[in-house]
Coordinates of C-alpha atoms (C1' of nucleotides) in Angstrom, one line a residue:
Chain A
X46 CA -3.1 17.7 -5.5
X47 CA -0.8 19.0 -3.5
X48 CA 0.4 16.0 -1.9
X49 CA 1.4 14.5 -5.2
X50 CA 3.5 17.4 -6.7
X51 CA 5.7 17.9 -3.6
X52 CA 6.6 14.1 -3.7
X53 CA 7.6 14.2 -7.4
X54 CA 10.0 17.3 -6.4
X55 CA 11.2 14.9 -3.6
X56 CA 11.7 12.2 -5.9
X57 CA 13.9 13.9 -8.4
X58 CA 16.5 14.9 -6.2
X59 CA 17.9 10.9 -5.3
X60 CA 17.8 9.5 -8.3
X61 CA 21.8 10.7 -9.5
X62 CA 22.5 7.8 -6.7
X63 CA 23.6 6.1 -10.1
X64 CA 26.0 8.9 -10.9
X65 CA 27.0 8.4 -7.2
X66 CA 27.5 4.8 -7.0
X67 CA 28.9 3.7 -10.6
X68 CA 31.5 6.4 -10.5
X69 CA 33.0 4.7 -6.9
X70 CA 32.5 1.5 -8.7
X71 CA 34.9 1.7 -10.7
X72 CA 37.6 3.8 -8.6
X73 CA 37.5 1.2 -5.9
X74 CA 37.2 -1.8 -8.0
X75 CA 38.9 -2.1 -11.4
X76 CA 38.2 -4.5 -13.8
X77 CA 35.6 -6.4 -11.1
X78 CA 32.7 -3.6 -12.5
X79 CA 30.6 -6.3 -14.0
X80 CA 27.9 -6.1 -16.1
X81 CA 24.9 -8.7 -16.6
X82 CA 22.9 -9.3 -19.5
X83 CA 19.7 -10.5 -19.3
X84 CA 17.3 -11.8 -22.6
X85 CA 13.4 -10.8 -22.4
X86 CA 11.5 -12.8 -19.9
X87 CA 14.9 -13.7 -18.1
X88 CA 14.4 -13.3 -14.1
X89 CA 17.3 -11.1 -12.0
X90 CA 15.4 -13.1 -8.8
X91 CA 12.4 -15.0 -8.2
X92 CA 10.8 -15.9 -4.7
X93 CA 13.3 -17.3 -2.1
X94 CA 16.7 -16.4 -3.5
X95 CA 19.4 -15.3 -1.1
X96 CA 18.9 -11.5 -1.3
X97 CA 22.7 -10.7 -1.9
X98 CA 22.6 -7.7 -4.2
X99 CA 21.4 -4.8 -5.1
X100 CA 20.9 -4.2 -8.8
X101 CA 21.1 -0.9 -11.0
X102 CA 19.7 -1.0 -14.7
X103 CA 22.3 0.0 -17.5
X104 CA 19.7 -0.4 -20.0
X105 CA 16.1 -2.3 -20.4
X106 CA 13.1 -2.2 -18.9
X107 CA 12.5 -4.6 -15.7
X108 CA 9.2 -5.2 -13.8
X109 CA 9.0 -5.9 -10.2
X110 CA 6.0 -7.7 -8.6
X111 CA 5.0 -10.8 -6.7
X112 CA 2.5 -13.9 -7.0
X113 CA -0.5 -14.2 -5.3
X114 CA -1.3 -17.2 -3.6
X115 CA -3.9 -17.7 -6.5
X116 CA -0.7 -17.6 -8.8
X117 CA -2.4 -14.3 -9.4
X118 CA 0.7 -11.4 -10.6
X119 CA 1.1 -8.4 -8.8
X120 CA 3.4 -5.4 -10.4
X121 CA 4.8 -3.1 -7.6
X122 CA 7.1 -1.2 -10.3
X123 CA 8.0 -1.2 -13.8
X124 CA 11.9 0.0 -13.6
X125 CA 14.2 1.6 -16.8
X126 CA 17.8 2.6 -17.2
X127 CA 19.4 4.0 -14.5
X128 CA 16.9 3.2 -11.1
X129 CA 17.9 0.5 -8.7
X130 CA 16.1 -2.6 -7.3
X131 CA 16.6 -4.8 -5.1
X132 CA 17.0 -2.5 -2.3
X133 CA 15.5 -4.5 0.5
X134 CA 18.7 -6.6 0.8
X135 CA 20.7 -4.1 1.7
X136 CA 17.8 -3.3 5.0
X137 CA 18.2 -6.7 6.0
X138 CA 15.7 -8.4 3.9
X139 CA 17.5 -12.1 3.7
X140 CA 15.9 -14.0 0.8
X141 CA 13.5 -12.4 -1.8
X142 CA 9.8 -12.5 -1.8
X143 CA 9.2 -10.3 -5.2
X144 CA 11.1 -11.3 -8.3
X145 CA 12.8 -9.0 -10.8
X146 CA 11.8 -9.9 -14.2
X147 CA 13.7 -8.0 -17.5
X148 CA 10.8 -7.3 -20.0
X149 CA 13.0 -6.6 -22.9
X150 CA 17.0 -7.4 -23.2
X151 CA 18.2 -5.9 -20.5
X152 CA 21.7 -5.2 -19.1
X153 CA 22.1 -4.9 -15.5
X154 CA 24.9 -3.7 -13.0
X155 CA 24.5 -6.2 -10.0
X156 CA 26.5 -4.6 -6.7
X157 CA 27.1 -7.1 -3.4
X158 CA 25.6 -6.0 -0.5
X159 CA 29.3 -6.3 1.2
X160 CA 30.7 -4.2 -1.4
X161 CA 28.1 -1.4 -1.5
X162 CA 28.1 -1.7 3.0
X163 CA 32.2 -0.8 2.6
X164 CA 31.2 2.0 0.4
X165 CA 29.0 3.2 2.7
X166 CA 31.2 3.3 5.5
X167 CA 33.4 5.8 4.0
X168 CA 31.1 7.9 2.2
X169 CA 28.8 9.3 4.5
X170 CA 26.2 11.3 1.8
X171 CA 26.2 7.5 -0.1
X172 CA 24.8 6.4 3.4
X173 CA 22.1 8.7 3.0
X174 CA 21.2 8.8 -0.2
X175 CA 20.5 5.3 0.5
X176 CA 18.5 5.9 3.4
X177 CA 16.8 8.6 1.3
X178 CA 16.0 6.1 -1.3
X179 CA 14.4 3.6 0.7
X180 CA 12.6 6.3 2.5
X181 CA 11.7 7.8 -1.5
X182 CA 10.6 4.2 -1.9
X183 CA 8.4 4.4 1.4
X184 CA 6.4 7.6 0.6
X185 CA 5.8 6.2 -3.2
X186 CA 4.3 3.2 -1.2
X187 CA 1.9 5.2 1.0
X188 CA 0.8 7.4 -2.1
X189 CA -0.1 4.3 -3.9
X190 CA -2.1 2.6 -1.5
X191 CA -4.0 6.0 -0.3
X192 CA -5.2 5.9 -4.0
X193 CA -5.7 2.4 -4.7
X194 CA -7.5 1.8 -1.5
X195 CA -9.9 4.9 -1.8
X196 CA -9.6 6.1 -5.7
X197 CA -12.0 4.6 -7.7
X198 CA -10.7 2.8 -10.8
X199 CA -10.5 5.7 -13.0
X200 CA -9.4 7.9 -10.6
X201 CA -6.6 5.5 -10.4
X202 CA -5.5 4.6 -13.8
X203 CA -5.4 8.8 -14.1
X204 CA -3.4 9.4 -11.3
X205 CA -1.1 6.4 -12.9
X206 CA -0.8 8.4 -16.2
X207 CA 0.0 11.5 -14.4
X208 CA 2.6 10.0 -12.6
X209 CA 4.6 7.8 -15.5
X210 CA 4.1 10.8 -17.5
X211 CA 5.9 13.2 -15.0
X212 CA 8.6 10.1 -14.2
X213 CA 8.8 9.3 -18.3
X214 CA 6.9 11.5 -20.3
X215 CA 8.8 14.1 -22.5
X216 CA 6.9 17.2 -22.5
X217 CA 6.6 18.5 -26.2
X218 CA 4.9 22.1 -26.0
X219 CA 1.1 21.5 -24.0
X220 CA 1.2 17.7 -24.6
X221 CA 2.9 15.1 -23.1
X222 CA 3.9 12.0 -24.6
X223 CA 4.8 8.8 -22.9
X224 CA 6.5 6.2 -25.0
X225 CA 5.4 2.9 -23.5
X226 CA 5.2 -0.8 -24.6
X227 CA 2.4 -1.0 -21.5
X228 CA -0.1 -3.5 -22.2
X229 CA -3.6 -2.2 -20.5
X230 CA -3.2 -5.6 -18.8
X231 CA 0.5 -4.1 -17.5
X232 CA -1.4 -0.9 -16.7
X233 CA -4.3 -2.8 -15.2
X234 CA -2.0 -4.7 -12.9
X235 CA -0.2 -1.7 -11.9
X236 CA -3.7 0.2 -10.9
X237 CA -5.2 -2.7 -8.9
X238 CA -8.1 -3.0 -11.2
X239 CA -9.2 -5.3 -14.3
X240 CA -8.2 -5.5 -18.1
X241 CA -11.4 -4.6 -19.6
X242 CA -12.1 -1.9 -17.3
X243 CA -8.7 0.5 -18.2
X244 CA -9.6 -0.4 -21.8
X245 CA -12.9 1.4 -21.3
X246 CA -11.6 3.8 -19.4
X247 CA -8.6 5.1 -21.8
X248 CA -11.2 4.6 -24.5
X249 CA -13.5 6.9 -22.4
X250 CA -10.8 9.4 -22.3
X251 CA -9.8 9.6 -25.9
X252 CA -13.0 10.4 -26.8
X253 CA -13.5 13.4 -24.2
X254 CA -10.2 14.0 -26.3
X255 CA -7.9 14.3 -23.1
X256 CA -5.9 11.4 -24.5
X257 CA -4.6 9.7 -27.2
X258 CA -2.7 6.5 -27.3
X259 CA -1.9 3.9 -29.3
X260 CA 0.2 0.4 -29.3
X261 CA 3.5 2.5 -28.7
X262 CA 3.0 5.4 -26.8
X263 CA -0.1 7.3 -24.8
X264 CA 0.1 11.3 -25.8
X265 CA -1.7 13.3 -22.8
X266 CA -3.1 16.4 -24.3
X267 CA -2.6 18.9 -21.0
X268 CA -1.5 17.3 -18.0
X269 CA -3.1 19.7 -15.9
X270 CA -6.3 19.3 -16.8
X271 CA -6.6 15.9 -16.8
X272 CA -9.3 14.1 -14.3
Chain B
X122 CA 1.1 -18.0 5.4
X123 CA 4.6 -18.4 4.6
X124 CA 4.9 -14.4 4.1
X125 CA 3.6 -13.5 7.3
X126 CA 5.6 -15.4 9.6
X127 CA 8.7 -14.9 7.7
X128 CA 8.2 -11.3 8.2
X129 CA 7.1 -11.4 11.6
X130 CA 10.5 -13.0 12.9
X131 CA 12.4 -10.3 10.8
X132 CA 10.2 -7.5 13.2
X133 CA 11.4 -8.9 16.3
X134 CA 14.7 -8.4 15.4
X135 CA 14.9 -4.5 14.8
X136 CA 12.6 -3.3 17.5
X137 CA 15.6 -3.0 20.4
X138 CA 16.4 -0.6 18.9
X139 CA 15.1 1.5 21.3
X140 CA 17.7 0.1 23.8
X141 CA 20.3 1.0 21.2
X142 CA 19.3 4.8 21.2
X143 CA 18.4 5.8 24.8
X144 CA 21.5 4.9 26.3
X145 CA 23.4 6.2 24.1
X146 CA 21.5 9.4 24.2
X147 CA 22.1 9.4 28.1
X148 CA 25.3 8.7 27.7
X149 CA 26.4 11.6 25.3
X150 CA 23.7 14.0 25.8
X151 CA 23.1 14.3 30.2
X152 CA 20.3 16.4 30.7
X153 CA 19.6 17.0 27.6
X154 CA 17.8 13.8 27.7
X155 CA 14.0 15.3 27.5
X156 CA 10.7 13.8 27.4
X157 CA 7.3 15.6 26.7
X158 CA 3.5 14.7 27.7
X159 CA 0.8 14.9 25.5
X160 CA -2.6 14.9 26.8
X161 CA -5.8 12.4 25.0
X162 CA -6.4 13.5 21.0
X163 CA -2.7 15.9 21.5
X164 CA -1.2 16.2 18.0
X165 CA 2.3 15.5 18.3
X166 CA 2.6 16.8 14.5
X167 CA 0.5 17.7 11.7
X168 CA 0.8 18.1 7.8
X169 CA 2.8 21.1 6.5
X170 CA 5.2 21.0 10.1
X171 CA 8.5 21.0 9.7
X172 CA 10.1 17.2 9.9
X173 CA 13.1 17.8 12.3
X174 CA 12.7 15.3 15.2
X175 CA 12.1 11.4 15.1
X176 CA 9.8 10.2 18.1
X177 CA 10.9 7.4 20.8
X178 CA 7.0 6.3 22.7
X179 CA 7.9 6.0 26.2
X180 CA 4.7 5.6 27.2
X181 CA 0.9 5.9 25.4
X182 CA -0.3 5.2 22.2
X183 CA 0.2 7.1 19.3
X184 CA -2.0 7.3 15.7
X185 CA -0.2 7.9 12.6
X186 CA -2.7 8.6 10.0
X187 CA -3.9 11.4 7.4
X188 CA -6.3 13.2 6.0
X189 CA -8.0 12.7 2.7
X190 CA -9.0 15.4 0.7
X191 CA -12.9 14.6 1.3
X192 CA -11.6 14.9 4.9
X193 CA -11.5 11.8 5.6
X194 CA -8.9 10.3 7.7
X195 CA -6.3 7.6 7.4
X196 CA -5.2 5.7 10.1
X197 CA -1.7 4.0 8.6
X198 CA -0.8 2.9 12.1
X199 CA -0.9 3.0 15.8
X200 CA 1.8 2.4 17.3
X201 CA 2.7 2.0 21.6
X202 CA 5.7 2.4 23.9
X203 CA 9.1 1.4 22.7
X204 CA 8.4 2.1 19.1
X205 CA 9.4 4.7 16.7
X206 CA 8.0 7.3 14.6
X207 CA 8.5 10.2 12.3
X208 CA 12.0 8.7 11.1
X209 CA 10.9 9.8 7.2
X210 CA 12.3 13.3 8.6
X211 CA 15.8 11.1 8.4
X212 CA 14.9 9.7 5.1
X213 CA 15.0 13.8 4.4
X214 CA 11.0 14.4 4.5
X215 CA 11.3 18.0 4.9
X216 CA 7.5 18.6 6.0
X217 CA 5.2 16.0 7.2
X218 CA 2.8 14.5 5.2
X219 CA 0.8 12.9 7.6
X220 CA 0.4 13.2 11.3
X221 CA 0.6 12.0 14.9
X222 CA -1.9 12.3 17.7
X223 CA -2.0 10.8 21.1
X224 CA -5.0 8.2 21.5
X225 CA -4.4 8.3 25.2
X226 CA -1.9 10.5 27.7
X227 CA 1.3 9.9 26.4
X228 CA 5.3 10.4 26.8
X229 CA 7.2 11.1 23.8
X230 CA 11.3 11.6 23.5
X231 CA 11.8 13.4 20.9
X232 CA 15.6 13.3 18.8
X233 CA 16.2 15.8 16.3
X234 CA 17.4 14.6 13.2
X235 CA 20.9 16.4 14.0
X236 CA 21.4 14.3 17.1
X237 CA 20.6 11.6 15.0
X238 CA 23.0 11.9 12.1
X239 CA 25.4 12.6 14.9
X240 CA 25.1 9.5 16.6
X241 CA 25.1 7.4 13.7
X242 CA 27.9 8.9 12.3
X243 CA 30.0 7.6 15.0
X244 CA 27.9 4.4 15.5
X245 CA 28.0 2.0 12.4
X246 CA 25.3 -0.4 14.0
X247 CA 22.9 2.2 14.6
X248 CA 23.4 3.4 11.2
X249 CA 22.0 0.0 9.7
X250 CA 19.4 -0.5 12.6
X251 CA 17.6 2.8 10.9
X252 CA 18.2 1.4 7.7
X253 CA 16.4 -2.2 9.1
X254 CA 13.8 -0.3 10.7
X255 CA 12.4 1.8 7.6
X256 CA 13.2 -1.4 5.2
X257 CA 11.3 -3.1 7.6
X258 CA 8.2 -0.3 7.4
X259 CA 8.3 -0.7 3.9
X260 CA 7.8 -4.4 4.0
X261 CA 5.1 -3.8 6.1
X262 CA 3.5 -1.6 3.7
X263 CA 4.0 -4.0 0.8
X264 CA 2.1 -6.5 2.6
X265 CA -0.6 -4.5 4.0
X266 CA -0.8 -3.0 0.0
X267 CA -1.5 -6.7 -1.3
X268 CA -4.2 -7.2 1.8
X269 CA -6.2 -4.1 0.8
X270 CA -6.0 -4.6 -2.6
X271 CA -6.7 -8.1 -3.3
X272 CA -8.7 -9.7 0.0
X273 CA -11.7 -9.4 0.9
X274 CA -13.6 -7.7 3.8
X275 CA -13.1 -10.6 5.8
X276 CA -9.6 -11.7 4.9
X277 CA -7.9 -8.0 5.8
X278 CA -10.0 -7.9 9.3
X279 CA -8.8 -11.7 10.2
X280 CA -5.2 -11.2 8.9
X281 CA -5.2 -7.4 10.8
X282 CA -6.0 -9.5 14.0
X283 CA -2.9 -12.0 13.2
X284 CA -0.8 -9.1 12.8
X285 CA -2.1 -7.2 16.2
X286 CA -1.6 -10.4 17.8
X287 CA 2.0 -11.3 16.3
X288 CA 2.6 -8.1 17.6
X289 CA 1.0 -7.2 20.5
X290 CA -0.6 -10.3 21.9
X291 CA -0.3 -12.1 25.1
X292 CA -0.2 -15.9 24.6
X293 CA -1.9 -17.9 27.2
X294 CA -1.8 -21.7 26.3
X295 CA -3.3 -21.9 22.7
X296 CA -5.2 -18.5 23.0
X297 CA -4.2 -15.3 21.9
X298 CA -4.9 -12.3 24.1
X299 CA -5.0 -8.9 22.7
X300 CA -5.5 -5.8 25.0
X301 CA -6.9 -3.4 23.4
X302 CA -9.4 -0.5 22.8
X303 CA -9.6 0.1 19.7
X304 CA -13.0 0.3 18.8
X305 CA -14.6 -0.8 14.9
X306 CA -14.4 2.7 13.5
X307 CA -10.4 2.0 14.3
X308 CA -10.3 -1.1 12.9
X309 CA -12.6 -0.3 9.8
X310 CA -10.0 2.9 9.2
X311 CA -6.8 0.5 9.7
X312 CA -8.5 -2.3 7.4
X313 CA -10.1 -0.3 4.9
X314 CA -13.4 -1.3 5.4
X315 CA -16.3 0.4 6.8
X316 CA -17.6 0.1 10.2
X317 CA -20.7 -1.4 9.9
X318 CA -18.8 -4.4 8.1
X319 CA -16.0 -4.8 10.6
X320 CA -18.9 -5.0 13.5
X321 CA -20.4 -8.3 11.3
X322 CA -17.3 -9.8 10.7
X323 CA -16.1 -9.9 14.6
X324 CA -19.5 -11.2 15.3
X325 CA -19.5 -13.9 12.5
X326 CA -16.0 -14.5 14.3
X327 CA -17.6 -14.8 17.7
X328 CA -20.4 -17.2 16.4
X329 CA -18.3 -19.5 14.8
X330 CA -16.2 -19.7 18.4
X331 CA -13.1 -18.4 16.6
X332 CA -12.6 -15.1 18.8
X333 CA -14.1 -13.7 21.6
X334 CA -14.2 -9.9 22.6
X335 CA -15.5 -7.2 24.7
X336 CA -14.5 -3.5 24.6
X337 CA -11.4 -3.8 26.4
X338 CA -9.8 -7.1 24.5
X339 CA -10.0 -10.0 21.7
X340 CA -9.3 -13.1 22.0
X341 CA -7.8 -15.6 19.5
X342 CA -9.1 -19.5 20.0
X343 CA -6.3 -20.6 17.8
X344 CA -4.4 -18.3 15.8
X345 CA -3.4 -20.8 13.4
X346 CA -7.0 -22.3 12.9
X347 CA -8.3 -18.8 12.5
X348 CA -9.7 -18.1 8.7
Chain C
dG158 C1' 1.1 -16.1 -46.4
dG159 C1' -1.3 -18.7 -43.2
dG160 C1' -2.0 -20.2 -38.5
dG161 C1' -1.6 -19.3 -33.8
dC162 C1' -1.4 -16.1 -30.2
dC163 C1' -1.8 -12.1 -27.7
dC164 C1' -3.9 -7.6 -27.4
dT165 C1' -8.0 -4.7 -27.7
dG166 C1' -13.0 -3.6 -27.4
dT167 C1' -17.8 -4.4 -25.7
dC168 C1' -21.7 -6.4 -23.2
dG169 C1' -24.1 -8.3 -19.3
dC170 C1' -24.3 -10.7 -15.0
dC171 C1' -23.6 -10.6 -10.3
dC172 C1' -21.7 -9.9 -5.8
dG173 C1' -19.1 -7.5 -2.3
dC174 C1' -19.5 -4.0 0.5
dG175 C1' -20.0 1.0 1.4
dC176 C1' -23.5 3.8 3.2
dG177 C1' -27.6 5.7 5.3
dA178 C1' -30.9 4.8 8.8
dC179 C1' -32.3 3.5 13.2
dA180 C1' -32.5 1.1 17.6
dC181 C1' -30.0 -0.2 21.5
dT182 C1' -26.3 -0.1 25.1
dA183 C1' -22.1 1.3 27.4
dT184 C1' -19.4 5.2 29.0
dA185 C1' -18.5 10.0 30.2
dT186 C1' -20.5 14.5 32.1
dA187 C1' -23.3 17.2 35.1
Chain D
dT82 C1' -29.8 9.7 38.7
dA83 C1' -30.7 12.1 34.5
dT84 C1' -28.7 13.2 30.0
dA85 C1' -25.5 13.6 26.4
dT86 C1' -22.3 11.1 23.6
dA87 C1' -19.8 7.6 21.6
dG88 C1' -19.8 2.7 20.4
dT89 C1' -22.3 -1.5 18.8
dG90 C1' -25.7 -4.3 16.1
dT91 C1' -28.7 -5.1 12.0
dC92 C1' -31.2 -4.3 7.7
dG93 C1' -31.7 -3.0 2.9
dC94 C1' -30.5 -0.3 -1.1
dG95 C1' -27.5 0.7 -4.7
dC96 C1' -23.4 0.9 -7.4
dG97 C1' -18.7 0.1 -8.8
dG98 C1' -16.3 -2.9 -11.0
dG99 C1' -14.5 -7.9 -11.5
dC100 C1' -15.1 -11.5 -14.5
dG101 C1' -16.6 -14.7 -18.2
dA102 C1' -17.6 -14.6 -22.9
dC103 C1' -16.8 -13.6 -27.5
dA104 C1' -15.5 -11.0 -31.7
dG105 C1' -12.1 -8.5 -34.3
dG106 C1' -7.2 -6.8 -35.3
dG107 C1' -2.0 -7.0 -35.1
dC108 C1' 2.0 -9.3 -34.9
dC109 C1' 5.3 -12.9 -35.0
dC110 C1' 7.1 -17.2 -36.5
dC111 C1' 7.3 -21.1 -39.1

DNA sequence: GGGGCCCTGTCGCCCGCGCGACACTATATA
DNA sequence: TATATAGTGTCGCGCGGGCGACAGGGCCCC
């Protein structure tokens, strides 16, 4: 997959935004550098807030997705230290329509959108790191839909794997090993498909013995020849 | 649908920019200010070209789309004079990913991403237009994501004629009219569907009064009684 | 340590819709 | 006006996978 790899390249490059920003932070501000924390479960926004910051993740694990009209939940992204969410305000996006939920105590770095505009207007490669991130954000998007739209299910839950485990994984010697508190509903909601069905299909893949997994981390045996 | 219109207003509001950046190009640029003609099926740009120019349409239509590796191809949009495309070279897409092709004759100005920077380095506004316009594309994606994924057949063709209408329609008294010729295979490719399914659908439509079309238009009875 | 709750695993039903096939009709080409 | 070509309409088959159901296993909390 060509495609795929040359995003992931892409991807690595803008994500020091953190270094960028926090650094500024505090040079500019002082004593204002502020730091939220949030308990399991809590929500950073829900539907319909005021979208007035953008958020960068000091520690903890926080899941962004979206209700259905069914009440159904939809995960776009499952965020850890040191990405940033909540970027939408800063393109104009006035009041939420995904929440920001922590899924573990979490502690979060919350940045006004006035604060972060000043900062742009002086620092020219912040402006388009920023741009670059939402445009990083963009491409992610396409990628995902291109596969959950015409992947079938396991083709799907596969290409997720190979993806967390290039984002997350840490490579010991062939294998790969992703430590993840993922439930295979989580994983299910990620993929666009159903709870029983990645169940059979990680099952399915530990016994052709290209995975192993269990209720901590999933351990990919050689990423290249996974599919 | 709350979502829809919210984020129908919030389109209105970014696509002048158009008027921002011609002027300004006249202004500072003279003759420089260049436009090119592409013939019917044209490719403005393909995969693996070098991303160095965002496209203004002056005139024509213009399909954004990609190929999958069955051959297959995407259509991600289609897009007609006065809008924008190729800005993910700004977002610092090096080589395209996907491509362009003219659907009809068309007249493109092109703006390399150097001319670009340029002006926006001088011109704060413009600066956060861009930033608007590709929030604004992912927002559009988000939603078109949750149509694909979690409607129906039926659902992403009726909500695809809402959208096309929102955007493109002409309003006479309570009907909506839609000039267009796209033809089912376009709409199957845009909706996700297959042909056959989009032809039934329209002509479920049509029986139940709800629309009316022909090969040059459709048109909405009521777009807020259409389900 | 016991009860409740969530996660995992497996089976079977069923339905949405993609897809091939084929006939028919409008549009471009000669 | 004849002929090729692309678009439209309709049917039936088949399969992927969602979903309900239920059983077993871990884990947390009182």
């Amino acid at each position: 997959m060509a495609t795929s790899s040359a995003a992931a390249l892409w991807y690595f490059e803008s994500v020091n935004l953190y270094h960028i920003l926090c650094p500024h932070k505090v040079k500019k501000m002082g004593d204002k550098h502020e730091f939220i924390r949030y308990k399991k479960d809590d929500f950073v926004y829900v539907p319909e807030d005021t979208a007035s910051n953008i958020y960068l993740i000091v520690d903890g694990r926080i899941k962004i997705g979206h209700y259905l009209d069914d009440g159904k939940e939809v995960v776009s992204s499952i965020l850890t230290t040191g990405e940033i969410f909540g970027e939408l305000a800063l393109a104009g996006e006035d009041t939420r329509r995904d929440f920001a939920q922590a899924m573990c105590d979490a502690v979060i770095c919350p940045l006004t959108i006035e604060e972060l505009k000043a900062l742009m207007f002086e620092n020219k490669e912040l402006s388009f790191k920023i741009l670059k991130l939402i445009g990083l954000r963009l491409m992610k998007l396409e990628r995902k839909l291109e596969l959950l739209v015409f992947k079938d299910a396991r083709t799907r839950v596969i290409e997720f794997l190979k993806d967390t485990a290039t984002w997350k994984g840490q490579r010991v010697g062939f294998e790969t090993m992703i430590p993840t508190k993922l439930t295979h509903k989580d994983i299910a909601a990620l993929t666009g498909t159903s709870r029983q069905t990645v169940t059979t299909i990680l099952n399915e893949l530990k016994e052709q013995n290209l995975i192993n997994f269990d209720r901590k981390k999933i351990l990919i045996r050689d990423i290249n020849n996974l599919r």
